[in-house]
């Protein structure tokens, strides 16, 4: 793995059998690499390149695929460490798109993804309380979806 990736997120990425999960076009074998690339990106360009390997695969036009479930856990783990704003924006956007998505093949997938996100509610609240502007707003948008009563931080 790439050394600059959060050790918690890296361990989660390594612990997932990505081939057991699906993306839009088949097995999710490349998702772990794409998540590592996002979390180790050194600038906006690298983060965007990684995003292109995630968008339309883990989620696509409001549809989520089974790889979304472990992706939520990895993204929340990444938020346990400080992130540059351009990276945290992508991390929180990814969680937001996942918790708003639905699955055509697994009607409970959205529920499971939202439950995983709720488990990280403390982390999202901490992020919102310690950041300002759109970084704070991105976290609150996720909170508003998974725990609307909690969003009045």
mmCIF file of C-alpha atoms in Angstrom:
data_model
loop_
_atom_site.group_PDB
_atom_site.id
_atom_site.type_symbol
_atom_site.label_atom_id
_atom_site.label_comp_id
_atom_site.label_asym_id
_atom_site.label_seq_id
_atom_site.Cartn_x
_atom_site.Cartn_y
_atom_site.Cartn_z
ATOM 1 C CA UNK A 1 0.000 0.000 0.000
ATOM 2 C CA UNK A 2 0.963 3.619 -0.383
ATOM 3 C CA UNK A 3 2.602 4.878 2.793
ATOM 4 C CA UNK A 4 0.754 8.204 3.084
ATOM 5 C CA UNK A 5 -2.660 6.574 3.323
ATOM 6 C CA UNK A 6 -4.166 6.697 6.810
ATOM 7 C CA UNK A 7 -3.126 3.545 8.627
ATOM 8 C CA UNK A 8 -6.712 2.871 9.730
ATOM 9 C CA UNK A 9 -8.103 3.391 6.242
ATOM 10 C CA UNK A 10 -5.249 1.384 4.743
ATOM 11 C CA UNK A 11 -5.942 -1.529 7.049
ATOM 12 C CA UNK A 12 -9.623 -1.419 6.176
ATOM 13 C CA UNK A 13 -8.852 -1.349 2.462
ATOM 14 C CA UNK A 14 -6.494 -4.300 2.879
ATOM 15 C CA UNK A 15 -9.001 -6.261 4.974
ATOM 16 C CA UNK A 16 -11.787 -6.112 2.383
ATOM 17 C CA UNK A 17 -12.097 -8.891 -0.168
ATOM 18 C CA UNK A 18 -13.073 -6.456 -2.911
ATOM 19 C CA UNK A 19 -13.659 -9.261 -5.429
ATOM 20 C CA UNK A 20 -16.652 -10.318 -3.300
ATOM 21 C CA UNK A 21 -18.311 -6.953 -3.933
ATOM 22 C CA UNK A 22 -19.768 -5.530 -7.116
ATOM 23 C CA UNK A 23 -19.531 -2.251 -8.972
ATOM 24 C CA UNK A 24 -21.544 -1.139 -11.980
ATOM 25 C CA UNK A 25 -19.553 -3.314 -14.373
ATOM 26 C CA UNK A 26 -18.725 -6.457 -12.359
ATOM 27 C CA UNK A 27 -16.438 -7.348 -9.452
ATOM 28 C CA UNK A 28 -15.032 -4.461 -7.395
ATOM 29 C CA UNK A 29 -11.425 -5.644 -7.734
ATOM 30 C CA UNK A 30 -10.084 -2.152 -8.511
ATOM 31 C CA UNK A 31 -11.972 -0.199 -5.853
ATOM 32 C CA UNK A 32 -9.364 -0.638 -3.117
ATOM 33 C CA UNK A 33 -6.644 0.714 -5.404
ATOM 34 C CA UNK A 34 -8.843 3.670 -6.387
ATOM 35 C CA UNK A 35 -9.604 4.462 -2.735
ATOM 36 C CA UNK A 36 -5.892 4.298 -1.892
ATOM 37 C CA UNK A 37 -5.182 6.649 -4.780
ATOM 38 C CA UNK A 38 -7.773 9.107 -3.483
ATOM 39 C CA UNK A 39 -6.479 8.954 0.084
ATOM 40 C CA UNK A 40 -2.861 9.365 -0.959
ATOM 41 C CA UNK A 41 -3.489 12.024 -3.596
ATOM 42 C CA UNK A 42 -1.131 14.964 -3.273
ATOM 43 C CA UNK A 43 -3.197 17.502 -5.195
ATOM 44 C CA UNK A 44 -6.572 18.161 -6.780
ATOM 45 C CA UNK A 45 -5.526 16.601 -10.075
ATOM 46 C CA UNK A 46 -4.587 13.288 -8.447
ATOM 47 C CA UNK A 47 -7.759 13.308 -6.354
ATOM 48 C CA UNK A 48 -9.829 13.904 -9.493
ATOM 49 C CA UNK A 49 -8.107 11.049 -11.308
ATOM 50 C CA UNK A 50 -8.882 8.725 -8.387
ATOM 51 C CA UNK A 51 -12.466 10.013 -8.264
ATOM 52 C CA UNK A 52 -12.884 9.007 -11.902
ATOM 53 C CA UNK A 53 -12.116 5.418 -10.882
ATOM 54 C CA UNK A 54 -14.802 5.544 -8.169
ATOM 55 C CA UNK A 55 -17.626 7.574 -9.720
ATOM 56 C CA UNK A 56 -19.712 5.527 -12.155
ATOM 57 C CA UNK A 57 -18.410 2.363 -10.483
ATOM 58 C CA UNK A 58 -19.244 2.407 -6.753
ATOM 59 C CA UNK A 59 -22.174 4.719 -7.489
ATOM 60 C CA UNK A 60 -23.690 5.871 -10.742
ATOM 61 C CA UNK A 61 -26.567 8.262 -11.332
ATOM 62 C CA UNK A 62 -28.228 7.599 -7.995
ATOM 63 C CA UNK A 63 -27.561 3.863 -8.013
ATOM 64 C CA UNK A 64 -25.176 2.256 -5.543
ATOM 65 C CA UNK A 65 -23.495 -1.111 -5.823
ATOM 66 C CA UNK A 66 -22.390 -3.497 -3.093
ATOM 67 C CA UNK A 67 -18.857 -2.037 -2.987
ATOM 68 C CA UNK A 68 -20.453 1.077 -1.494
ATOM 69 C CA UNK A 69 -20.852 -0.633 1.859
ATOM 70 C CA UNK A 70 -17.159 -1.135 2.716
ATOM 71 C CA UNK A 71 -16.331 2.130 0.943
ATOM 72 C CA UNK A 72 -18.321 4.029 3.583
ATOM 73 C CA UNK A 73 -16.228 2.484 6.353
ATOM 74 C CA UNK A 74 -12.972 3.319 4.574
ATOM 75 C CA UNK A 75 -13.996 6.930 3.965
ATOM 76 C CA UNK A 76 -15.024 7.433 7.587
ATOM 77 C CA UNK A 77 -11.724 5.918 8.724
ATOM 78 C CA UNK A 78 -9.919 8.414 6.498
ATOM 79 C CA UNK A 79 -11.634 11.247 8.360
ATOM 80 C CA UNK A 80 -9.993 10.184 11.619
ATOM 81 C CA UNK A 81 -6.939 12.035 10.316
ATOM 82 C CA UNK A 82 -6.678 15.566 9.036
ATOM 83 C CA UNK A 83 -7.173 15.806 5.294
ATOM 84 C CA UNK A 84 -6.532 18.655 2.897
ATOM 85 C CA UNK A 85 -9.801 20.358 2.015
ATOM 86 C CA UNK A 86 -9.747 19.195 -1.612
ATOM 87 C CA UNK A 87 -9.428 15.572 -0.440
ATOM 88 C CA UNK A 88 -11.929 15.766 2.424
ATOM 89 C CA UNK A 89 -14.416 17.257 -0.026
ATOM 90 C CA UNK A 90 -14.133 14.170 -2.211
ATOM 91 C CA UNK A 91 -14.334 11.857 0.814
ATOM 92 C CA UNK A 92 -17.500 13.483 2.115
ATOM 93 C CA UNK A 93 -19.019 13.748 -1.369
ATOM 94 C CA UNK A 94 -18.480 10.033 -1.838
ATOM 95 C CA UNK A 95 -20.236 9.217 1.427
ATOM 96 C CA UNK A 96 -23.030 11.655 0.515
ATOM 97 C CA UNK A 97 -23.628 10.046 -2.891
ATOM 98 C CA UNK A 98 -23.601 6.579 -1.343
ATOM 99 C CA UNK A 99 -26.096 7.331 1.444
ATOM 100 C CA UNK A 100 -28.394 9.015 -1.067
ATOM 101 C CA UNK A 101 -28.177 6.185 -3.573
ATOM 102 C CA UNK A 102 -30.397 3.155 -3.969
ATOM 103 C CA UNK A 103 -29.707 -0.324 -5.244
ATOM 104 C CA UNK A 104 -31.807 -1.981 -7.917
ATOM 105 C CA UNK A 105 -30.644 -5.466 -6.906
ATOM 106 C CA UNK A 106 -30.363 -5.142 -3.112
ATOM 107 C CA UNK A 107 -33.136 -3.087 -1.512
ATOM 108 C CA UNK A 108 -31.389 -3.161 1.888
ATOM 109 C CA UNK A 109 -28.036 -1.835 0.658
ATOM 110 C CA UNK A 110 -28.939 1.820 1.241
ATOM 111 C CA UNK A 111 -30.075 0.957 4.762
ATOM 112 C CA UNK A 112 -26.806 -0.860 5.514
ATOM 113 C CA UNK A 113 -24.738 2.003 4.097
ATOM 114 C CA UNK A 114 -26.676 4.526 6.161
ATOM 115 C CA UNK A 115 -26.235 2.381 9.272
ATOM 116 C CA UNK A 116 -22.468 2.255 8.711
ATOM 117 C CA UNK A 117 -22.475 6.009 8.311
ATOM 118 C CA UNK A 118 -24.510 6.451 11.499
ATOM 119 C CA UNK A 119 -21.828 4.452 13.328
ATOM 120 C CA UNK A 120 -19.475 7.271 12.314
ATOM 121 C CA UNK A 121 -21.873 10.021 13.305
ATOM 122 C CA UNK A 122 -19.555 11.090 16.130
ATOM 123 C CA UNK A 123 -16.784 11.513 13.586
ATOM 124 C CA UNK A 124 -18.936 13.531 11.196
ATOM 125 C CA UNK A 125 -20.043 15.722 14.111
ATOM 126 C CA UNK A 126 -16.418 16.242 15.140
ATOM 127 C CA UNK A 127 -15.510 17.116 11.559
ATOM 128 C CA UNK A 128 -18.360 19.633 11.340
ATOM 129 C CA UNK A 129 -17.425 21.216 14.671
ATOM 130 C CA UNK A 130 -13.725 21.545 13.855
ATOM 131 C CA UNK A 131 -14.011 22.769 10.265
ATOM 132 C CA UNK A 132 -15.588 25.789 8.639
ATOM 133 C CA UNK A 133 -17.277 26.725 5.397
ATOM 134 C CA UNK A 134 -17.963 24.064 2.826
ATOM 135 C CA UNK A 135 -15.899 21.458 4.704
ATOM 136 C CA UNK A 136 -18.321 21.796 7.597
ATOM 137 C CA UNK A 137 -21.305 21.943 5.253
ATOM 138 C CA UNK A 138 -20.269 18.739 3.446
ATOM 139 C CA UNK A 139 -20.195 16.834 6.732
ATOM 140 C CA UNK A 140 -23.547 18.291 7.799
ATOM 141 C CA UNK A 141 -25.135 17.268 4.488
ATOM 142 C CA UNK A 142 -24.221 13.661 5.224
ATOM 143 C CA UNK A 143 -25.483 13.961 8.795
ATOM 144 C CA UNK A 144 -28.741 15.455 7.515
ATOM 145 C CA UNK A 145 -29.360 12.342 5.410
ATOM 146 C CA UNK A 146 -28.509 9.690 7.990
ATOM 147 C CA UNK A 147 -29.565 11.442 11.201
ATOM 148 C CA UNK A 148 -31.664 14.535 10.429
ATOM 149 C CA UNK A 149 -32.385 15.220 14.100
ATOM 150 C CA UNK A 150 -28.653 15.498 14.747
ATOM 151 C CA UNK A 151 -27.909 17.996 11.963
ATOM 152 C CA UNK A 152 -28.596 21.084 14.087
ATOM 153 C CA UNK A 153 -25.055 21.014 15.473
#
